[in-house]
Coordinates of C-alpha atoms in Angstrom, one line a residue:
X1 CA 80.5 71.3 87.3
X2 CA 79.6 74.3 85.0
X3 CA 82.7 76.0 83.2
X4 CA 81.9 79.5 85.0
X5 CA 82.5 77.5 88.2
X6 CA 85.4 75.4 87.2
X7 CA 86.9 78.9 86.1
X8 CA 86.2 80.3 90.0
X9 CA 87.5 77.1 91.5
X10 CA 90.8 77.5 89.1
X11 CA 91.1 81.8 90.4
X12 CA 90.7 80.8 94.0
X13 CA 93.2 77.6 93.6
X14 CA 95.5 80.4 91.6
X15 CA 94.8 83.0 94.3
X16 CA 96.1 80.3 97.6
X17 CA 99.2 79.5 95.3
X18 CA 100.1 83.2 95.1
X19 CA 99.8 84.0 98.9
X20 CA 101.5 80.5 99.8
X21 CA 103.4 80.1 97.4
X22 CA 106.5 83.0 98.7
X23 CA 106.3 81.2 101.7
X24 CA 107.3 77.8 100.5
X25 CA 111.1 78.5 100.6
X26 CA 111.3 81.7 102.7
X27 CA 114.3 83.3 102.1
X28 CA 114.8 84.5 105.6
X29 CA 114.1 83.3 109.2
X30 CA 114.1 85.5 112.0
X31 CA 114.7 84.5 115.6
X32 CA 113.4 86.0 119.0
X33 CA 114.7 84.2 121.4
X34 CA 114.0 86.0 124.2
X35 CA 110.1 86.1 123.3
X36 CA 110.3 82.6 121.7
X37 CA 109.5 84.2 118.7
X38 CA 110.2 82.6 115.2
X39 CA 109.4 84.5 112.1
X40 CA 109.3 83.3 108.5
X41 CA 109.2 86.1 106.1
X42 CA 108.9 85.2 102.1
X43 CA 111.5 85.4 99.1
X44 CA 110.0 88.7 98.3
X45 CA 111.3 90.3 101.5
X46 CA 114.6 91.7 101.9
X47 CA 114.8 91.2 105.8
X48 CA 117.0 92.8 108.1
X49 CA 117.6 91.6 111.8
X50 CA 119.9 91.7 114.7
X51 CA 122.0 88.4 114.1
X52 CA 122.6 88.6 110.4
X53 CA 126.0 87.3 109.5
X54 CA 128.5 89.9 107.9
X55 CA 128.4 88.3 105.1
X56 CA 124.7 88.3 104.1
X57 CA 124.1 89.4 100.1
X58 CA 121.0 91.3 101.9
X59 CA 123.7 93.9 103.1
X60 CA 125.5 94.7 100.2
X61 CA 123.0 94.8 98.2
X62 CA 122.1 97.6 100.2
X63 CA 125.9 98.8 101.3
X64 CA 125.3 98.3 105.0
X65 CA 127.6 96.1 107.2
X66 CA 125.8 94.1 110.0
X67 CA 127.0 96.3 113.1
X68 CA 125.4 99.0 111.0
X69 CA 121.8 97.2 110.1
X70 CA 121.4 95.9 113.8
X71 CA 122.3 100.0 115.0
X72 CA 119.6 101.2 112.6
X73 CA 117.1 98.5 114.2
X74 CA 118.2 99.2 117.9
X75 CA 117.8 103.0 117.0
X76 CA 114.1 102.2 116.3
X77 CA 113.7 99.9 118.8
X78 CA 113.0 97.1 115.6
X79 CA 113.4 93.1 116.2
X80 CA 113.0 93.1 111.9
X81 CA 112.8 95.0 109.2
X82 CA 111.5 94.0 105.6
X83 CA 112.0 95.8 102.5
X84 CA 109.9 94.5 99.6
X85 CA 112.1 93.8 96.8
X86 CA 109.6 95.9 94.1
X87 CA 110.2 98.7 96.3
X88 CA 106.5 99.2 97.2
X89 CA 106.3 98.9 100.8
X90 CA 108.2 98.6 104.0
X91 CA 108.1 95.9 107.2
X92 CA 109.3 96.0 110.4
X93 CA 108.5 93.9 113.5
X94 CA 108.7 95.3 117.0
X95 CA 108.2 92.1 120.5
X96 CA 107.8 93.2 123.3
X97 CA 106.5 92.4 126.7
X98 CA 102.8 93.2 127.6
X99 CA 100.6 91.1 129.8
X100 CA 97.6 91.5 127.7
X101 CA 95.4 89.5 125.7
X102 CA 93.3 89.9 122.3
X103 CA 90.8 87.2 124.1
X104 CA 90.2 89.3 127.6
X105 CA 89.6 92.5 125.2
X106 CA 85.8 94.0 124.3
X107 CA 84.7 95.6 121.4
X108 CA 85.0 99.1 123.3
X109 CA 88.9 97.7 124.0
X110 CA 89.4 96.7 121.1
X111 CA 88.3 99.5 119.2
X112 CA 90.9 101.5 121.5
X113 CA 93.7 99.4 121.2
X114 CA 92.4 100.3 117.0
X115 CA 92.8 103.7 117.7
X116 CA 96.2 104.0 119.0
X117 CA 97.5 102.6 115.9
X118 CA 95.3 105.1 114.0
X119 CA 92.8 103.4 112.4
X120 CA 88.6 102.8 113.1
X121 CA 87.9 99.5 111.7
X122 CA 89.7 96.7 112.7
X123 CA 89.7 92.5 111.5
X124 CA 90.0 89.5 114.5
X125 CA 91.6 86.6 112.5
X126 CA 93.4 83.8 114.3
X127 CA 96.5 81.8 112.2
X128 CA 97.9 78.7 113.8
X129 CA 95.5 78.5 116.7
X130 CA 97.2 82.6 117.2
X131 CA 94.4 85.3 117.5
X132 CA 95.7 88.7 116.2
X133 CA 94.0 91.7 115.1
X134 CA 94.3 93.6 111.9
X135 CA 93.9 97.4 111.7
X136 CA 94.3 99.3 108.5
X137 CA 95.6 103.2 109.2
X138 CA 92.9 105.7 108.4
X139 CA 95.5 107.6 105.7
X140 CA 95.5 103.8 103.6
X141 CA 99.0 103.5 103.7
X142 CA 99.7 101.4 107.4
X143 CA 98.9 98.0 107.9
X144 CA 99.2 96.7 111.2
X145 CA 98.7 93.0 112.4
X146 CA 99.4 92.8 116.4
X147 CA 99.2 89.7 118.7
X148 CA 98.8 90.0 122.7
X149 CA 99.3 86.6 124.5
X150 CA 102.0 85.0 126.3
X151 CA 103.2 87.9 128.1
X152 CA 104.2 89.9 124.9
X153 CA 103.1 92.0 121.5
X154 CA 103.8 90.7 118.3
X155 CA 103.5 94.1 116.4
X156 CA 104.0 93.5 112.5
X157 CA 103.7 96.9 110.8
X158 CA 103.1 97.5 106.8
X159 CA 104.1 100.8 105.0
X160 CA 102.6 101.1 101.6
X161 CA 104.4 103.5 99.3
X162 CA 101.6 104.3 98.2
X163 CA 97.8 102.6 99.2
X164 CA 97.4 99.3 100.6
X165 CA 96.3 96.7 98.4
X166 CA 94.7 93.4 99.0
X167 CA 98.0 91.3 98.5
X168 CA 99.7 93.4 101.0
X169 CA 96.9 92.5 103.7
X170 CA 96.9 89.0 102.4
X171 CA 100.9 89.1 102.8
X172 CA 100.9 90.4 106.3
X173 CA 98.2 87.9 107.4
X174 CA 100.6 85.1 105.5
X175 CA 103.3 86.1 107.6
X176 CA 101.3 86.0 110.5
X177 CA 100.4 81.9 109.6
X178 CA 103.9 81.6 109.1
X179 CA 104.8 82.6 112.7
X180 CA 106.0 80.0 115.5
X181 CA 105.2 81.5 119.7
X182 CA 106.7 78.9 121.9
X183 CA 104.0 79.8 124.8
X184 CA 105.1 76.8 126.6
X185 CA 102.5 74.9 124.5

């Protein structure tokens, strides 16, 4: 093995660390029960959801009690929300119930369904046997990563601060691998 290769081997092997890595000990799991939905979200994530316990450090750190974090969800019809702890970009998750799916859909379809979350171009990626699709905001700052199957939506929305980076897509798509659907598997 040359050196110039050994040194790409050693960037990718550096570059899987950092994306797993946050996901080894995740700070925070997040349960939908009624979906069968179970989310874990990396130490980097402040995360917010509807059963946190009064006493969660999350909420004072940010001066909220939980009645008032699960209003603020409800209010925005959110199941999560995520606040990176640099302060760069913002998560929520939104599951619902919809009785399509990302492998009945066409290009035509799909580009729709790309569309309505305001964006043109658009990534198919599956994680954990889970297709999902990727679409990236035309203004560069939204992210979205959305999975149809098993009678619901798995919507996982990114706000950049300012423009997405590659991290952030590799983030969303971690989280995404890091997601459990009981679909009666």
């Amino acid at each position: 093995m040359k050196w110039g290769s050994q040194k790409k081997s050693i960037a990718l092997g550096l570059l899987v660390l950092a994306v797993t890595l946050p996901f080894i000990a995740a700070a925070t799991t997040a349960n939908l029960p009624r979906f069968g939905v179970t989310v874990n979200f990396p130490t980097t994530l402040d995360v917010f959801t509807r059963d946190m316990a009064q006493d969660d450090p999350v909420l004072k750190l940010y001066g909220l009690t939980a009645d008032e974090a699960r209003s603020q969800l409800d209010s925005e019809g959110l199941d999560v929300m995520a606040v990176d702890i640099a302060g760069t970009f913002t998560l929520t998750l939104q599951v619902r119930a919809d009785d399509r799916t990302l492998a009945d859909m066409d290009a035509q379809t799909l580009t729709a369904l790309a569309a309505a979350y305001k964006g043109q171009a658009y990534e198919l990626f599956t994680a954990r046997g889970n297709p999902y699709i990727l679409i990236k905001a035309d203004n560069g700052v939204d992210l979205a990563c959305v999975f149809l199957g098993g009678g619901m939506r798995y919507e996982l929305m990114l706000n950049a601060n300012h423009r997405l980076s590659a991290s952030m897509v590799s983030l969303l798509k971690g989280i995404a691998a890091n997601t459990d659907f009981d679909l009666g598997q």
